[in-house]
């Protein structure tokens, strides 16, 4: 609420200091002030609600962040915050004994998730384009199957895959995780993209051709800019899902060759057998949360649009 | 709402056509052009479709087949066909029924709580003033994006007797003191598991409900207000009935998701003290004890449970899943 200084010599302003209140009756001034107060109260109310929601949503993250800065002796202090802030846990996972375990897992997670996302998005783009634009028998079947796949209990695939992968040598390899990850990323990509592509005014392409563009030009100039945001959003959502996987990660890997971070966290041990791995796990958990938080901060608008228009499984 | 599409077109290829035209086309020989279009359609959609089918259906058939054998990886040569014996073993075992009960309990409680919380969050996102809208959306999306395992560890450390602060903070509550080990008995352990699940997945439900809210025409609610309905009446008589489909879809997806609960139980208790869930039972039988036959049978039973939930939901609520989502019939 800023106080507005009125010009000297002007009529004394009301309590709210209404600017330009030269021809207003006292009642009108009062009414303006009331409206302004009401507006201010709504604003304050919304900020209170927002802060409450933020506390609920961020509290567990803050808690594990605080834990990650505690020294081993400080872990059991029974307090939320560390007594002394220390980077010892981050040293442990980046340059200490857990370095090899953590960094290879991080590399596995990034590589496998990105490849699984890329394959899913490319295939889903073609598929969703066909669903949105072409008339072919079996459209419904494609959508129904992808829905069934997204509802499927992942663990039911683990037993047969575990056995098959061991037989054909895919156990504990990158492809051995990328293939099952497609069962997680493909269905949601198809649904989300199909929903996005339904909203694209495809007539623009013909319009561009009428205006003298070649079919390729028309596609590139008229359609690609409209389709790109949807593809990009879908990629983010698919990446979240691949990044989040735990079941495949612990079932289909046995060494550092392909074990992703979530699975590695479950097998973390402390610097020595007498030390609890709590600090190191917390630090590693914060590191793998950073990309997620960054993506959310940068693209919250697009992610919400993607999830509300085509999301099936989060 | 600026960025959320308020009128999401349902992905329904048949909606745009006149049914009589379709019937006519089936009888008449397809023109060369529509044949070419169908070919192109399958060339584009085929790869994705084939991969999905291969990744899911082949392992499922394999699991069905394996579940009929007495098959241990520790003694692969002794593999023999035993018919439905594995299923009989499972159904006669108390461990299975307890796991089923715990899984059902987690599903029912979390979905119920999340529906209420999620609706509140959806309302907040829907009505938020411009200044706070971006911030609200950002913080709500954080739990959605966080790895479930990280969420589980976070809640575990909060409550843990070694590194937690909850006992310290809430020692004024009856029954909570520094000695309380939340993970040493089923009831309290399940409570923390549910906390973690609810925190992590409420945003997803709230986004589905937000899509439903966006479909309720504002003038309906305004008209009810003009007629003298108070806020509570408008919610129950106008807003909720108009979002029925969105609510059903949200409940169904989240219920199926909750039924697969695995990560947080694995991290917090590993199924000890009566917190075993179905997914964990399947995992430990196959990967832990290398009982491929028995583990496959557990997997098949779990798969059937999920299928039954989906069927009941679709039949009872009459939700046309392939036809429309987020508030459309």
XYZ file of C-alpha atoms in Angstrom:
643
model
C 0.000 0.000 0.000
C 1.761 3.098 -1.110
C 0.778 6.457 0.254
C 0.117 8.831 -2.551
C 1.336 12.345 -1.958
C -1.185 14.789 -3.255
C -0.180 18.110 -4.661
C 0.120 20.868 -2.107
C -2.981 22.933 -1.834
C -5.204 20.148 -3.021
C -8.119 19.055 -0.921
C -6.917 16.862 1.969
C -7.180 13.284 0.862
C -9.122 10.628 2.708
C -7.609 7.944 4.933
C -6.409 5.945 1.989
C -4.952 9.005 0.306
C -6.889 8.752 -2.927
C -5.065 10.298 -5.822
C -6.962 12.543 -8.163
C -9.868 12.686 -5.754
C -10.780 16.168 -6.827
C -14.413 15.689 -7.704
C -15.274 12.849 -5.355
C -17.841 13.037 -2.604
C -16.776 11.750 0.810
C -18.996 8.669 0.304
C -17.233 7.809 -2.937
C -13.855 8.160 -1.274
C -15.034 5.892 1.524
C -16.255 3.341 -1.031
C -12.925 3.410 -2.874
C -11.055 2.856 0.358
C -13.317 -0.041 1.291
C -12.710 -1.691 -2.062
C -9.008 -1.173 -1.703
C -8.944 -2.615 1.801
C -10.940 -5.630 0.616
C -8.493 -6.134 -2.241
C -5.552 -5.854 0.124
C -7.110 -8.411 2.479
C -7.653 -10.838 -0.412
C -4.050 -10.406 -1.450
C -2.810 -11.056 2.083
C -5.133 -14.063 2.341
C -3.741 -15.529 -0.868
C -0.184 -15.072 0.290
C -0.979 -16.825 3.584
C -2.534 -19.754 1.703
C 0.399 -19.885 -0.699
C 2.910 -19.937 2.139
C 1.003 -22.743 3.879
C 0.966 -24.793 0.668
C 4.654 -24.068 0.135
C 5.522 -25.252 3.647
C 3.638 -28.512 3.120
C 5.180 -29.142 -0.305
C 8.746 -28.153 0.548
C 9.038 -29.331 4.146
C 10.347 -32.864 3.393
C 12.838 -31.423 0.911
C 14.024 -28.869 3.465
C 14.308 -31.613 6.057
C 16.568 -33.854 3.980
C 18.540 -30.775 2.849
C 19.196 -29.887 6.497
C 20.144 -33.504 7.251
C 22.640 -33.497 4.379
C 24.634 -30.713 6.101
C 24.888 -32.487 9.451
C 28.148 -34.072 10.606
C 27.913 -37.750 11.623
C 28.015 -36.754 15.296
C 25.278 -34.208 14.740
C 22.824 -36.588 13.047
C 21.139 -37.640 16.245
C 20.779 -34.167 17.703
C 16.997 -34.451 17.469
C 16.772 -31.063 15.809
C 15.644 -30.001 12.385
C 18.725 -27.913 11.640
C 22.366 -28.957 11.991
C 24.271 -27.514 14.947
C 27.197 -26.762 12.686
C 26.785 -26.674 8.929
C 29.245 -29.007 7.262
C 29.871 -30.119 3.690
C 31.374 -33.405 4.777
C 28.589 -35.517 3.237
C 28.982 -33.844 -0.143
C 32.719 -34.471 0.008
C 31.946 -38.093 0.787
C 29.867 -38.616 -2.374
C 31.920 -36.470 -4.757
C 35.512 -37.145 -3.709
C 35.277 -39.581 -0.799
C 34.757 -43.334 -0.535
C 31.263 -43.258 -2.021
C 32.458 -41.285 -5.043
C 32.671 -44.205 -7.439
C 29.322 -45.625 -6.370
C 27.516 -42.298 -6.594
C 29.034 -40.794 -9.716
C 28.627 -43.951 -11.809
C 25.026 -44.227 -10.619
C 24.438 -40.594 -11.515
C 25.911 -41.154 -14.963
C 23.745 -44.275 -15.421
C 20.621 -42.419 -14.344
C 21.222 -39.453 -16.622
C 22.160 -41.575 -19.642
C 19.442 -44.201 -19.330
C 16.679 -41.703 -18.528
C 17.620 -39.396 -21.402
C 17.830 -42.207 -23.955
C 14.538 -43.743 -22.786
C 12.931 -40.294 -22.970
C 14.319 -39.531 -26.431
C 13.188 -42.845 -27.938
C 9.747 -42.543 -26.347
C 9.218 -38.962 -27.495
C 10.300 -39.633 -31.091
C 8.064 -42.701 -31.430
C 5.192 -41.022 -29.607
C 5.430 -37.933 -31.814
C 4.976 -40.034 -34.957
C 2.191 -42.001 -33.304
C 0.345 -38.960 -31.947
C 0.665 -37.193 -35.306
C -1.022 -40.160 -36.980
C -3.748 -40.206 -34.334
C -4.411 -36.487 -34.572
C -4.273 -36.092 -38.355
C -4.903 -39.338 -40.164
C -7.897 -41.564 -40.328
C -6.856 -45.164 -40.013
C -8.535 -48.250 -38.568
C -7.227 -49.182 -35.136
C -6.658 -45.662 -33.798
C -8.692 -46.485 -30.720
C -6.742 -49.703 -30.211
C -3.463 -47.801 -30.027
C -4.856 -45.445 -27.396
C -6.491 -48.219 -25.395
C -3.330 -50.312 -25.379
C -1.218 -47.386 -24.220
C -3.726 -46.789 -21.449
C -3.543 -50.446 -20.389
C 0.231 -50.346 -20.418
C 0.323 -47.264 -18.211
C -1.909 -48.971 -15.643
C 0.160 -52.112 -15.632
C 1.834 -53.147 -12.356
C 5.526 -52.818 -13.158
C 6.529 -55.507 -10.705
C 4.598 -58.098 -12.724
C 7.097 -57.610 -15.545
C 10.124 -57.854 -13.336
C 10.131 -61.613 -12.786
C 9.910 -62.636 -16.463
C 12.287 -59.855 -17.542
C 14.826 -60.788 -14.875
C 14.890 -64.325 -16.200
C 14.895 -63.358 -19.905
C 17.581 -60.696 -19.519
C 19.871 -63.161 -17.777
C 19.384 -65.635 -20.629
C 20.060 -63.179 -23.447
C 22.722 -61.147 -21.651
C 20.812 -57.881 -21.141
C 20.854 -58.192 -17.348
C 22.781 -55.352 -15.709
C 23.252 -53.384 -18.938
C 21.955 -50.012 -20.160
C 19.722 -51.471 -22.913
C 18.388 -53.886 -20.300
C 16.921 -50.890 -18.451
C 16.124 -48.663 -21.431
C 13.756 -51.238 -22.973
C 11.586 -51.679 -19.862
C 11.700 -47.898 -19.258
C 9.885 -47.506 -22.567
C 6.916 -49.259 -20.956
C 6.838 -46.334 -18.510
C 7.586 -43.433 -20.849
C 5.882 -44.398 -24.131
C 2.222 -44.596 -23.021
C 2.192 -41.255 -21.238
C 4.031 -39.628 -24.133
C 1.449 -40.902 -26.607
C -1.463 -39.656 -24.499
C 0.034 -36.275 -23.724
C 1.127 -35.621 -27.303
C -2.157 -36.820 -28.784
C -3.939 -34.322 -26.530
C -1.551 -31.555 -27.578
C -1.753 -32.339 -31.287
C -5.567 -32.341 -31.189
C -5.376 -28.634 -30.398
C -3.159 -27.650 -33.316
C -5.011 -25.931 -36.153
C -3.680 -28.117 -38.947
C -5.407 -26.018 -41.637
C -2.497 -23.617 -41.299
C -0.447 -26.026 -43.344
C -2.816 -25.867 -46.287
C -3.081 -22.127 -45.850
C 0.684 -21.797 -46.095
C 0.721 -23.958 -49.209
C -1.977 -21.820 -50.784
C 0.276 -18.855 -50.069
C 2.965 -20.538 -52.141
C 5.055 -22.500 -49.656
C 6.310 -25.966 -50.530
C 4.833 -28.793 -48.414
C 8.081 -29.071 -46.478
C 8.275 -25.317 -45.904
C 4.646 -25.249 -44.862
C 5.260 -27.994 -42.333
C 8.405 -26.363 -41.007
C 7.050 -22.824 -40.798
C 3.456 -23.430 -39.800
C 3.330 -26.674 -37.867
C 6.681 -27.238 -36.165
C 6.537 -24.043 -34.057
C 3.093 -25.065 -32.827
C 3.997 -28.672 -32.123
C 7.382 -28.070 -30.507
C 6.147 -26.878 -27.082
C 3.990 -29.981 -26.704
C 6.859 -32.259 -27.639
C 9.152 -30.477 -25.215
C 6.653 -30.666 -22.327
C 6.083 -34.345 -23.017
C 9.813 -34.925 -22.870
C 10.004 -33.325 -19.413
C 7.157 -35.449 -18.048
C 8.613 -38.640 -19.563
C 12.018 -37.783 -18.107
C 10.517 -37.343 -14.626
C 8.991 -40.798 -14.861
C 12.183 -42.496 -16.033
C 14.252 -40.582 -13.456
C 11.871 -41.790 -10.736
C 12.070 -45.524 -11.474
C 13.132 -47.781 -8.638
C 11.616 -51.209 -9.272
C 13.390 -51.928 -12.564
C 16.551 -50.336 -11.205
C 16.926 -52.695 -8.266
C 15.604 -55.785 -10.048
C 17.450 -55.730 -13.352
C 20.885 -54.538 -12.228
C 23.409 -56.010 -9.856
C 26.515 -53.842 -10.131
C 27.558 -50.288 -10.931
C 27.440 -51.144 -14.640
C 23.864 -49.928 -14.967
C 22.490 -49.213 -11.497
C 20.640 -45.867 -11.454
C 20.672 -43.455 -8.498
C 17.384 -44.418 -6.793
C 18.511 -48.036 -6.646
C 22.035 -47.058 -5.586
C 20.600 -45.026 -2.682
C 18.981 -48.152 -1.300
C 22.347 -49.936 -1.318
C 24.439 -47.101 0.109
C 26.644 -47.909 3.051
C 28.448 -45.394 5.197
C 32.108 -44.477 5.049
C 32.775 -47.375 7.388
C 30.604 -50.167 8.664
C 30.258 -48.395 11.986
C 28.866 -45.295 10.421
C 25.313 -44.848 9.287
C 24.958 -43.789 5.647
C 22.260 -41.256 6.528
C 24.366 -38.194 5.706
C 25.699 -39.541 2.422
C 22.247 -40.699 1.300
C 20.766 -37.281 2.135
C 23.471 -35.497 0.148
C 22.989 -37.816 -2.836
C 19.211 -37.354 -2.599
C 19.633 -33.576 -2.761
C 21.903 -33.829 -5.816
C 19.363 -35.916 -7.761
C 16.559 -33.566 -6.715
C 18.279 -30.478 -8.152
C 17.469 -31.225 -11.827
C 13.825 -31.869 -10.942
C 13.473 -28.618 -9.027
C 15.189 -26.686 -11.816
C 12.880 -28.132 -14.477
C 9.840 -27.386 -12.332
C 10.932 -23.797 -11.684
C 11.660 -23.095 -15.334
C 8.702 -24.848 -16.913
C 5.907 -25.041 -14.334
C 3.416 -23.524 -16.766
C 4.098 -26.063 -19.507
C 4.211 -29.026 -17.113
C 0.823 -28.122 -15.635
C -0.644 -27.714 -19.120
C 0.808 -31.059 -20.199
C -0.407 -32.927 -17.152
C -3.879 -31.431 -17.185
C -4.440 -31.983 -20.877
C -3.040 -35.430 -21.373
C -1.582 -36.837 -18.211
C -2.501 -40.305 -17.262
C 0.046 -41.462 -14.777
C 2.364 -39.351 -12.726
C -7.029 -19.767 -16.282
C -4.486 -18.736 -18.792
C -2.198 -21.647 -19.375
C -4.406 -24.620 -18.679
C -6.480 -25.460 -21.716
C -10.009 -25.074 -20.500
C -11.601 -27.189 -23.097
C -9.518 -30.224 -23.695
C -10.624 -32.038 -26.782
C -11.027 -35.679 -25.963
C -8.868 -37.992 -27.947
C -11.722 -39.589 -29.753
C -11.179 -40.295 -33.399
C -14.777 -41.279 -34.025
C -16.388 -38.263 -32.447
C -15.787 -36.048 -35.429
C -17.453 -38.313 -37.928
C -21.012 -39.014 -38.721
C -21.668 -42.649 -37.764
C -23.686 -43.321 -40.902
C -20.776 -42.179 -43.033
C -18.546 -44.673 -41.287
C -20.912 -47.529 -41.841
C -21.178 -46.557 -45.454
C -17.446 -46.543 -45.846
C -17.161 -50.003 -44.367
C -19.472 -51.381 -46.985
C -18.095 -49.488 -49.914
C -14.624 -50.451 -51.099
C -12.162 -48.037 -49.565
C -10.828 -45.515 -51.969
C -7.170 -45.623 -52.917
C -6.630 -42.425 -50.999
C -8.050 -43.629 -47.707
C -6.108 -46.887 -48.067
C -2.923 -44.899 -48.465
C -3.833 -42.807 -45.461
C -4.444 -45.908 -43.358
C -1.114 -47.331 -44.469
C 0.697 -44.137 -43.551
C -1.132 -44.063 -40.218
C 0.059 -47.519 -39.327
C 3.590 -46.790 -40.507
C 3.692 -43.840 -38.116
C 1.861 -45.367 -35.162
C 3.168 -48.892 -35.661
C 6.614 -48.676 -34.069
C 5.297 -47.241 -30.795
C 2.460 -49.743 -30.756
C 4.698 -52.745 -31.452
C 7.173 -51.743 -28.742
C 4.426 -51.347 -26.162
C 2.938 -54.692 -27.023
C 6.345 -56.390 -27.023
C 7.497 -54.862 -23.748
C 4.282 -55.744 -21.928
C 2.558 -58.695 -23.489
C 5.505 -60.953 -24.102
C 6.700 -60.848 -20.466
C 3.115 -61.330 -19.269
C 2.747 -64.494 -21.332
C 6.132 -65.630 -20.061
C 5.014 -65.019 -16.474
C 1.781 -66.932 -17.054
C 3.789 -69.844 -18.465
C 6.431 -69.786 -15.714
C 3.789 -69.681 -13.004
C 2.716 -73.204 -13.947
C 6.111 -74.663 -13.073
C 7.988 -75.481 -9.948
C 11.000 -73.453 -11.028
C 13.856 -72.276 -8.823
C 16.980 -70.646 -10.200
C 18.942 -72.310 -7.430
C 17.970 -75.676 -8.898
C 17.111 -75.032 -12.555
C 17.355 -78.716 -13.530
C 14.518 -79.693 -11.234
C 12.049 -77.551 -13.149
C 8.750 -79.424 -13.486
C 5.207 -78.724 -14.556
C 2.860 -78.514 -11.584
C -0.222 -76.832 -13.059
C -1.967 -74.463 -10.687
C -0.099 -75.695 -7.633
C 1.723 -72.355 -7.204
C -1.585 -70.492 -7.056
C -2.878 -72.925 -4.454
C 0.279 -72.354 -2.411
C -0.190 -68.576 -2.546
C -3.880 -68.580 -1.697
C -3.312 -70.894 1.261
C -0.587 -68.676 2.691
C -1.368 -66.111 5.368
C 1.512 -63.903 4.161
C -0.267 -63.327 0.863
C -3.564 -62.359 2.497
C -1.824 -60.035 4.912
C 0.041 -58.379 2.012
C -3.216 -58.012 0.100
C -4.890 -56.468 3.153
C -2.061 -53.988 3.758
C -1.989 -53.026 0.064
C -5.757 -52.460 0.072
C -5.546 -50.434 3.288
C -2.799 -48.178 1.910
C -4.762 -47.738 -1.320
C -8.063 -46.813 0.337
C -6.617 -44.449 2.951
C -4.200 -42.614 0.669
C -6.689 -42.177 -2.160
C -9.335 -40.849 0.223
C -7.008 -38.347 1.893
C -5.457 -37.311 -1.416
C -8.826 -36.674 -2.979
C -9.705 -34.116 -0.288
C -6.237 -32.539 -0.170
C -5.950 -32.634 -3.940
C -9.284 -30.890 -4.373
C -8.213 -28.145 -1.986
C -4.959 -27.685 -3.916
C -6.814 -27.700 -7.230
C -9.162 -24.998 -5.943
C -6.172 -22.941 -4.795
C -4.483 -23.279 -8.193
C -7.742 -22.526 -10.007
C -8.632 -19.405 -8.059
C -5.187 -18.056 -7.217
C -4.556 -14.383 -7.891
C -1.956 -13.558 -10.525
C 0.749 -12.648 -8.041
C 0.820 -16.032 -6.344
C -0.237 -18.318 -9.203
C 3.217 -19.165 -10.513
C 4.609 -19.759 -7.039
C 1.719 -22.021 -6.021
C 2.092 -24.094 -9.162
C 5.838 -24.395 -8.711
C 5.689 -25.614 -5.115
C 2.863 -28.049 -5.901
C 4.882 -29.557 -8.735
C 7.953 -30.158 -6.558
C 6.601 -33.293 -4.829
C 5.324 -34.529 -8.203
C 8.807 -34.427 -9.690
C 10.717 -35.737 -6.694
C 11.915 -39.312 -6.817
C 9.683 -41.532 -4.667
C 12.742 -43.068 -3.044
C 13.973 -39.609 -2.004
C 10.565 -38.816 -0.540
C 10.657 -42.127 1.352
C 14.130 -41.455 2.748
C 13.152 -37.935 3.753
C 10.117 -39.071 5.740
C 12.058 -42.002 7.135
C 14.837 -39.776 8.496
C 12.301 -37.330 9.923
C 10.687 -40.045 12.008
C 13.700 -42.275 12.583
C 14.781 -42.778 16.179
C 18.423 -42.086 15.255
C 18.249 -39.028 13.046
C 14.696 -37.764 13.398
C 13.306 -34.665 15.048
C 9.603 -35.610 15.058
C 9.749 -37.336 18.452
C 11.460 -34.260 19.807
C 9.017 -31.793 18.259
C 5.863 -33.644 19.165
C 6.830 -35.001 22.565
C 3.910 -33.015 24.037
C 1.484 -35.371 22.299
C 0.386 -38.446 24.282
C 2.246 -41.577 23.188
C 5.129 -39.749 21.547
C 8.448 -39.566 23.354
C 12.133 -39.880 22.538
C 11.885 -43.660 22.852
C 9.166 -44.126 20.235
C 10.470 -46.149 17.302
C 7.988 -45.515 14.510
C 9.336 -48.342 12.376
C 9.243 -51.103 14.977
C 5.522 -51.793 14.722
C 3.223 -52.077 11.770
C 0.658 -49.420 12.689
C 3.058 -46.487 13.119
C 5.278 -47.612 10.234
C 2.265 -47.727 7.911
C 1.334 -44.233 9.044
C 4.703 -42.837 7.925
C 4.577 -44.853 4.683
C 1.182 -43.304 3.964
C 2.475 -39.809 4.790
C 5.216 -40.226 2.218
C 2.825 -41.580 -0.416
C 0.272 -38.835 0.196
C 2.867 -36.068 0.054
C 4.365 -37.410 -3.149
C 1.209 -38.119 -5.159
C -1.358 -35.525 -4.069
C -0.061 -33.040 -6.690
C -0.851 -35.496 -9.453
C -4.468 -35.880 -8.294
C -4.779 -32.132 -7.827
C -3.691 -31.522 -11.434
C -6.264 -33.982 -12.779
C -8.924 -32.285 -10.645
C -7.730 -28.887 -11.855
C -8.426 -30.016 -15.407
C -11.913 -30.996 -14.258
C -12.469 -27.685 -12.462
C -11.507 -25.783 -15.575
C -14.322 -27.538 -17.421
C -17.052 -26.354 -15.043
C -18.612 -23.283 -16.664
C -18.249 -20.248 -14.409
C -21.707 -18.965 -15.225
C -23.302 -22.066 -13.674
C -21.729 -21.274 -10.348
C -22.563 -17.588 -10.715
C -26.169 -18.389 -11.561
C -26.412 -20.529 -8.429
C -24.972 -17.670 -6.398
C -27.555 -15.275 -7.830
C -30.257 -17.759 -6.827
C -28.991 -17.509 -3.289
C -26.894 -20.658 -2.968
C -24.101 -20.340 -0.452
C -20.533 -21.492 -1.136
C -21.062 -24.951 0.330
C -24.230 -25.569 -1.714
C -22.524 -24.405 -4.890
C -19.671 -26.822 -4.250
C -21.911 -29.837 -3.687
C -24.726 -29.050 -6.136
C -22.915 -27.381 -9.011
C -19.152 -27.829 -9.044
C -18.733 -31.442 -7.914
C -21.520 -32.959 -10.065
C -20.026 -31.255 -13.097
C -16.594 -32.703 -12.343
C -17.774 -36.233 -11.707
C -15.891 -37.734 -14.624
C -12.652 -35.982 -13.708
C -12.946 -37.176 -10.105
C -13.553 -40.756 -11.211
C -10.579 -40.729 -13.548
C -8.360 -39.271 -10.829
C -9.515 -41.871 -8.298
C -9.076 -44.737 -10.723
C -5.568 -43.801 -11.799
C -4.398 -43.049 -8.323
C -5.974 -46.255 -6.928
C -4.180 -48.354 -9.520
C -0.996 -46.465 -8.760
C -1.386 -46.878 -4.993
C -2.037 -50.585 -5.392
C 1.453 -50.942 -6.866
C 3.079 -49.309 -3.841
C 6.653 -50.527 -3.484
C 9.385 -47.919 -3.125
C 8.486 -46.381 0.226
C 7.786 -49.740 1.894
C 11.077 -51.120 0.595
C 13.020 -48.140 1.983
C 11.309 -47.759 5.354
C 10.635 -51.285 6.613
C 11.433 -53.686 3.787
C 8.137 -55.354 4.612
C 8.918 -56.104 8.248
C 6.382 -55.896 11.139
C 3.398 -56.677 8.968
C 3.973 -53.954 6.386
C 4.504 -56.373 3.502
C 2.685 -55.297 0.331
C 1.947 -57.335 -2.803
C 4.621 -55.782 -5.023
C 7.264 -56.408 -2.393
C 6.097 -60.007 -1.963
C 6.470 -60.602 -5.696
C 9.908 -58.964 -5.711
C 11.221 -60.917 -2.749
C 9.926 -64.242 -4.023
C 11.495 -63.841 -7.478
C 14.563 -61.672 -7.048
C 15.237 -62.430 -3.406
C 14.569 -66.157 -3.188
C 14.893 -66.893 -6.933
C 11.601 -68.810 -6.887
C 10.706 -67.895 -10.450
C 7.627 -70.124 -10.583
C 6.091 -68.894 -7.362
C 7.116 -65.284 -7.998
C 5.512 -65.377 -11.441
C 2.308 -66.626 -9.849
C 2.337 -63.715 -7.364
C 2.935 -61.329 -10.297
C -0.014 -62.790 -12.179
C -2.266 -62.461 -9.116
C -1.209 -58.820 -8.683
C -1.837 -58.152 -12.351
C -5.306 -59.728 -12.041
C -6.090 -57.547 -8.988
C -5.169 -54.398 -10.909
C -7.227 -55.582 -13.871
C -10.241 -56.245 -11.648
C -10.004 -52.789 -10.021
C -9.856 -51.184 -13.459
C -12.794 -53.214 -14.759
C -14.971 -52.495 -11.716
C -14.162 -48.802 -11.914
C -14.935 -48.556 -15.608
C -18.163 -50.559 -15.234
C -19.460 -48.933 -12.063
C -18.550 -45.360 -12.890
C -19.169 -45.811 -16.560
C -16.114 -43.761 -17.385
C -15.194 -43.910 -21.026
C -11.462 -43.780 -20.544
C -10.409 -43.898 -24.137
C -13.093 -41.411 -25.090
C -12.614 -38.601 -22.678
C -10.699 -37.561 -19.678
C -10.704 -34.675 -17.276
C -14.364 -33.964 -17.031
C -15.922 -35.309 -20.163
C -18.342 -38.116 -20.543
